[in-house]
Short mmCIF file of C-alpha atoms in Angstrom, two decimals:
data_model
loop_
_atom_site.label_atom_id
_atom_site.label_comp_id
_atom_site.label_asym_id
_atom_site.label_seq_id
_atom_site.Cartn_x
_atom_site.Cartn_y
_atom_site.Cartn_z
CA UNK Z 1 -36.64 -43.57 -49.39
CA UNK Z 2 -36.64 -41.44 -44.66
CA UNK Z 3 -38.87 -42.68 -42.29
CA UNK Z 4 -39.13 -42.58 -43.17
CA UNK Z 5 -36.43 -42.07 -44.36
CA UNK Z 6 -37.58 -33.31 -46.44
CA UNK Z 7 -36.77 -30.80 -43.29
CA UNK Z 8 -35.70 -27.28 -44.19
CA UNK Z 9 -37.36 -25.63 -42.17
CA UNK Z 10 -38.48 -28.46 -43.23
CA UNK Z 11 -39.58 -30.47 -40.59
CA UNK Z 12 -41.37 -32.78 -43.04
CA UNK Z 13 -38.14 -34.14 -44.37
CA UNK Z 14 -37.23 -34.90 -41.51
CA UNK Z 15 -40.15 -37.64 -41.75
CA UNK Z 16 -39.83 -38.09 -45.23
CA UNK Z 17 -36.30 -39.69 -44.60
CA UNK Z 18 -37.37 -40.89 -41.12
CA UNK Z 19 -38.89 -42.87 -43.38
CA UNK Z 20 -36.67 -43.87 -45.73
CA UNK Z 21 -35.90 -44.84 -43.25
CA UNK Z 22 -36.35 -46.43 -40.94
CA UNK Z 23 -36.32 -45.71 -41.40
CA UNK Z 24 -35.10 -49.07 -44.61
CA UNK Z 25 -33.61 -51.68 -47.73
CA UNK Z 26 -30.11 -57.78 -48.86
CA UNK Z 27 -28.57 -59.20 -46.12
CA UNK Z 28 -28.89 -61.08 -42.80
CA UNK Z 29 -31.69 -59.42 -40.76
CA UNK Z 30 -33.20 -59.63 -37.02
CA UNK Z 31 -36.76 -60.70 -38.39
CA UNK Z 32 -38.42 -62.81 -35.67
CA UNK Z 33 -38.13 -66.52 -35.73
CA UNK Z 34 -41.81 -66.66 -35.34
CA UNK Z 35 -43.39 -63.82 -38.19
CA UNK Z 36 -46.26 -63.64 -36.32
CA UNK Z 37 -44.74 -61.97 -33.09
CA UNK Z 38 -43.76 -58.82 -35.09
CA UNK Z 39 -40.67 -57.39 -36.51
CA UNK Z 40 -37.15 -56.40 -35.00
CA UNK Z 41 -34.69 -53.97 -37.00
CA UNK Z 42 -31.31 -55.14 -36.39
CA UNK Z 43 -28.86 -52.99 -34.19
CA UNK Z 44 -26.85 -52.21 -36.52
CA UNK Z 45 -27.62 -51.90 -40.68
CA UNK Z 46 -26.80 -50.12 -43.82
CA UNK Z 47 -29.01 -49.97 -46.75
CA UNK Z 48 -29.17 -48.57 -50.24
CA UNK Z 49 -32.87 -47.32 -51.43
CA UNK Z 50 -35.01 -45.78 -53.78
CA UNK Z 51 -38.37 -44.10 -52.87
CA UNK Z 52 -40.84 -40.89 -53.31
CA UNK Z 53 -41.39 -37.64 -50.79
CA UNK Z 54 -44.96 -35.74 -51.63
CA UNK Z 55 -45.75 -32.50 -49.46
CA UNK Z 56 -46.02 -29.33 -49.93
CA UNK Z 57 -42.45 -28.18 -51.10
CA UNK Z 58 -42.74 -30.72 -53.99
CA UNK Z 59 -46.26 -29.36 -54.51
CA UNK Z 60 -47.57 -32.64 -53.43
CA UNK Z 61 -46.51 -34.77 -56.33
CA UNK Z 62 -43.99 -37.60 -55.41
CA UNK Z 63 -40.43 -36.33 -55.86
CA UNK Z 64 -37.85 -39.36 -56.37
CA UNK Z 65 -34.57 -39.90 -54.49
CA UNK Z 66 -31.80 -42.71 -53.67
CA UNK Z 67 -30.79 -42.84 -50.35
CA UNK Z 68 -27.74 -44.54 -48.52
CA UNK Z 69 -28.64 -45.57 -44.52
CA UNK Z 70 -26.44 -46.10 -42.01
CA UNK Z 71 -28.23 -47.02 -38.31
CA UNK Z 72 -26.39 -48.04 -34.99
CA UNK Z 73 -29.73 -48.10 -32.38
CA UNK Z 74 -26.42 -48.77 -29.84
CA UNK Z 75 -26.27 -45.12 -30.11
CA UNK Z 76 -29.16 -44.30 -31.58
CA UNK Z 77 -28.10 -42.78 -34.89
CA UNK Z 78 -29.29 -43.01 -38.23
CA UNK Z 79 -27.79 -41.29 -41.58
CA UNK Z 80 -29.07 -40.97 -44.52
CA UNK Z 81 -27.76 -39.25 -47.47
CA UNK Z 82 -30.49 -38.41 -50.22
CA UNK Z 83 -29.20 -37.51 -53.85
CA UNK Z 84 -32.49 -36.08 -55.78
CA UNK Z 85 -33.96 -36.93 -59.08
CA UNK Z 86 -33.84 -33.35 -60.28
CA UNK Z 87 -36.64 -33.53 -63.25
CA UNK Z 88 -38.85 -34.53 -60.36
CA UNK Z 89 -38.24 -31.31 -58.33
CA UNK Z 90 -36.86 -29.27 -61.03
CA UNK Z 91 -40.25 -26.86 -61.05
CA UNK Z 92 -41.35 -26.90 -57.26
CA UNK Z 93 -40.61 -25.08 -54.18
CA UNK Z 94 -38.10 -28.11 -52.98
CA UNK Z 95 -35.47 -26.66 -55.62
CA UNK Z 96 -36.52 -23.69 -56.57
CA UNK Z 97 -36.57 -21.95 -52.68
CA UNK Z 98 -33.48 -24.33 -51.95
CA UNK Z 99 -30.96 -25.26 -54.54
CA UNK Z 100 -30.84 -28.32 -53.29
CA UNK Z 101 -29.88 -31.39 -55.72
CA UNK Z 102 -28.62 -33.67 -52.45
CA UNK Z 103 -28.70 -33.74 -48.70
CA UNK Z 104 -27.88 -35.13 -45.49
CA UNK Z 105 -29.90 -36.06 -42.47
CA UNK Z 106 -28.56 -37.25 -39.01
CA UNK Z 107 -31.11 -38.71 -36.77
CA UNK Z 108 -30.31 -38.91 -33.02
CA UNK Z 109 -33.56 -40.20 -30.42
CA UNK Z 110 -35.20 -37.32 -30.03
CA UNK Z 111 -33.62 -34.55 -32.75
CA UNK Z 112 -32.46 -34.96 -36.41
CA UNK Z 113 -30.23 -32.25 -38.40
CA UNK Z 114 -30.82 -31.61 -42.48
CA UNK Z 115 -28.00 -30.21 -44.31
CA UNK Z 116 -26.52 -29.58 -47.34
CA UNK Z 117 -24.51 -27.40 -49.47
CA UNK Z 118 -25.43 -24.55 -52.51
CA UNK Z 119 -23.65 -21.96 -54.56
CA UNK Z 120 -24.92 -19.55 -51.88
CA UNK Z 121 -23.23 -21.77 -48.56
CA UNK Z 122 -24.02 -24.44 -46.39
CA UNK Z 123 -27.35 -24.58 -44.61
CA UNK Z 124 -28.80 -26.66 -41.36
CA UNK Z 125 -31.78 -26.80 -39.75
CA UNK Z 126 -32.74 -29.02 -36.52
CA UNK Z 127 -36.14 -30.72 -36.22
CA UNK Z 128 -37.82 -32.75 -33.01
CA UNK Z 129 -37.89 -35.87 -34.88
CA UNK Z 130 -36.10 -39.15 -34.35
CA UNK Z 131 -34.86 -41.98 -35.79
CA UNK Z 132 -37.61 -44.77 -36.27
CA UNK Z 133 -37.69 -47.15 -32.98
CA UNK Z 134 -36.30 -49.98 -33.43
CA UNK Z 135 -38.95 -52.04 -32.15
CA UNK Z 136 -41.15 -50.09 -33.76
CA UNK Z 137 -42.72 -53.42 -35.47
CA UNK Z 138 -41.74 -55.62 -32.76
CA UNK Z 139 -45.60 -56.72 -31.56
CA UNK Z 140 -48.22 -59.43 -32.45
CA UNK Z 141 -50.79 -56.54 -33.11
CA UNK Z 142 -48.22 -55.12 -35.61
CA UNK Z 143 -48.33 -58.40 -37.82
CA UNK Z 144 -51.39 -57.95 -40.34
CA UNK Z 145 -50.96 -61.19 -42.35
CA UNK Z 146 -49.12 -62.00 -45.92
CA UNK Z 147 -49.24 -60.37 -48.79
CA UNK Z 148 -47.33 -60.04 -52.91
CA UNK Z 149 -45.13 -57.42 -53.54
CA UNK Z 150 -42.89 -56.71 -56.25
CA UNK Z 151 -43.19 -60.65 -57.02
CA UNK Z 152 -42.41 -61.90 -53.67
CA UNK Z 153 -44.28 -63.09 -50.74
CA UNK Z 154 -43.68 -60.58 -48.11
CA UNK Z 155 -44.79 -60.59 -44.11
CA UNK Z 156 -46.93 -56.66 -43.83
CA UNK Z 157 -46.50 -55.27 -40.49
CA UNK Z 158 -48.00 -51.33 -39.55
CA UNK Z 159 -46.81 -49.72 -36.71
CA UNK Z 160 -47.14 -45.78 -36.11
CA UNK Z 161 -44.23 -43.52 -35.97
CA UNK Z 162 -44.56 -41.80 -32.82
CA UNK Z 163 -42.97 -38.64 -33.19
CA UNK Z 164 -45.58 -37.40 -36.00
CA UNK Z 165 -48.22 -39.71 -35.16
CA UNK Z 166 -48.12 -41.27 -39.14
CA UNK Z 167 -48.87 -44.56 -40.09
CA UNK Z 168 -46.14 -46.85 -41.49
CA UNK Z 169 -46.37 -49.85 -43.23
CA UNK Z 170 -43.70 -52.27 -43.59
CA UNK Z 171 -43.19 -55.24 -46.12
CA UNK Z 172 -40.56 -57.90 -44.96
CA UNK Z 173 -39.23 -60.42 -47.33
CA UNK Z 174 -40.46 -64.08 -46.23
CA UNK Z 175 -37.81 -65.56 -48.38
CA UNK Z 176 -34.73 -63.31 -47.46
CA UNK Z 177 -36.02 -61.93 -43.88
CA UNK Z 178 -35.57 -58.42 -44.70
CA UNK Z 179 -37.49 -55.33 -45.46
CA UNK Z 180 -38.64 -54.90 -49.00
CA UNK Z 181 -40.10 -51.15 -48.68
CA UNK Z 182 -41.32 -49.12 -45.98
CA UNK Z 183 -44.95 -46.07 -46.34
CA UNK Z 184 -45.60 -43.22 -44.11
CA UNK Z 185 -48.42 -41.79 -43.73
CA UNK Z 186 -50.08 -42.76 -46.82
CA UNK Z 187 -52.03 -45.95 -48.29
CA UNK Z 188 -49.69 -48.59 -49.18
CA UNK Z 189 -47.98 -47.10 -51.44
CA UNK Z 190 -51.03 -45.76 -53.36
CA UNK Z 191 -52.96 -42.70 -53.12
CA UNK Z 192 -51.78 -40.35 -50.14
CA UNK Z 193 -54.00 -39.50 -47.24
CA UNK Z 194 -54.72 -35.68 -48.12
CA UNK Z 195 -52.97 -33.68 -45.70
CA UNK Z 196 -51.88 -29.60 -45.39
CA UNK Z 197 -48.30 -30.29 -45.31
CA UNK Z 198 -46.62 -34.11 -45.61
CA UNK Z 199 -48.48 -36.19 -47.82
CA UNK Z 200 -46.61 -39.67 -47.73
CA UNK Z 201 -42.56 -41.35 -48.27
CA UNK Z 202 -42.71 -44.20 -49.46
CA UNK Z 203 -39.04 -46.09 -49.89
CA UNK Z 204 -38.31 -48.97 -51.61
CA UNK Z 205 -34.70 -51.48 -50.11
CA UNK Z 206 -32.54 -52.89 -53.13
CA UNK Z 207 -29.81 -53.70 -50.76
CA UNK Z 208 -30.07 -53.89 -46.69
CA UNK Z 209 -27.77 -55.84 -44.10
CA UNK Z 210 -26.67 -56.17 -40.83
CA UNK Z 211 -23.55 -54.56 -39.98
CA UNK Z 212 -21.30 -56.97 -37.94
CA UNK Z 213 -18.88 -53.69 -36.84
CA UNK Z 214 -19.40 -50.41 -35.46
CA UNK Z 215 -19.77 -47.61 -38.31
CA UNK Z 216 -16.48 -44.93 -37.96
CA UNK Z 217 -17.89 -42.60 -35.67
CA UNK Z 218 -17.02 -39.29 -38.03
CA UNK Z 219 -20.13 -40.30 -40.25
CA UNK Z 220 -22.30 -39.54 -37.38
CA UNK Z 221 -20.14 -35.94 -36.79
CA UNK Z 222 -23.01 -32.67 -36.96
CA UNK Z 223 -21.64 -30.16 -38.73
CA UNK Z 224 -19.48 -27.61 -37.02
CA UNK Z 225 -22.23 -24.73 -38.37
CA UNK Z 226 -25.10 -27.39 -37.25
CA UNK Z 227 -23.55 -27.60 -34.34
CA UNK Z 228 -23.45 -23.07 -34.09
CA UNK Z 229 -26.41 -22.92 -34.86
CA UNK Z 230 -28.69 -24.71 -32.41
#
């Protein structure tokens, strides 16, 4: 939920799903045999999540999505497609300015695309962030202990998303050995660091596994007026 798992112009949704995604949500996962030395995303995963965007085209209150995440780091690429709660945007900028009720983002290493379509056409814009690294986790100084949440025991390891210098924070199941939800940028999933623009995604995983095949290659396709564009 992109990381995150908003981009627009939007550059910020860019992190927003980076987030979501990272990106993020049960199946067999790469977690470390040994918790301690960090945490691996698998090469290849799809997930299915639900999560929050705050910044400044939701007027900084937590907008809700669901997201579906497909990532091949053989690549890298990472898609997620984001269908909106529209009472939570119905009365800010994010709808209003845009139309938008649902969206796609395509996240390559170093550029990402966000598109989707209204009564008025299709629009794209490009943005300078990636997909989250896929060792982004993967260290003993990312580990920071055990914690609950939502009922479970769950490994907590931070890392820092590179491309917007946010923090992340990411709870791994210790039972099942996969994510349970992913934060950017703000304070596990509580109040949001105050900030002019992006505020904080926060993205919770009700279904994530490892993908044994390679995705069909036309769900990673940029749109031919993406592609005219930039």
């Amino acid at each position: 939920l992109s990381t995150p798992l908003v981009v627009m112009t939007l550059d910020a949704a860019a992190v927003a799903v980076a987030v979501l995604v990272a990106a993020a949500f049960a199946g067999a996962c790469a977690a470390a045999a040994d918790p301690t030395r960090g945490y691996a995303f698998p090469a290849r995963f799809q997930a299915q999540a639900t999560g929050y965007v705050s910044d400044g085209y939701t007027k900084h209150t937590p907008a809700q999505l669901t997201a579906w995440v497909f990532t091949d780091y053989s690549v890298p690429v990472q898609r997620v497609d984001e269908l909106w709660n529209l009472t939570s945007i119905l009365n800010t900028p994010l709808y209003t300015f845009s139309g938008i009720t649902c969206d796609t983002h395509l996240f390559f290493a170093d550029t990402a695309y966000f598109f989707y379509n209204t009564v008025n056409g299709s629009v794209c814009s490009a943005s300078p962030t990636g997909l989250v690294d896929q060792h982004a986790f993967d260290s003993e100084d990312a580990y920071n202990g055990t914690t609950t949440w939502h009922g479970e025991t769950a490994y907590v390891y931070r890392g820092t998303m590179e491309s917007v210098g946010l923090e992340m924070v990411l709870y791994v199941s210790k039972t099942r050995g996969t994510p349970i939800s992913m934060n950017v940028g703000g304070r596990d999933g509580a109040s949001p660091v105050a900030r002019s623009f992006f505020d904080f995604s926060y993205t919770d995983y009700t279904t994530f596994s490892e993908a044994a095949t390679p995705f069909p290659a036309a769900i990673f396709d940029v749109p031919q007026y993406c592609k005219s564009n930039f």
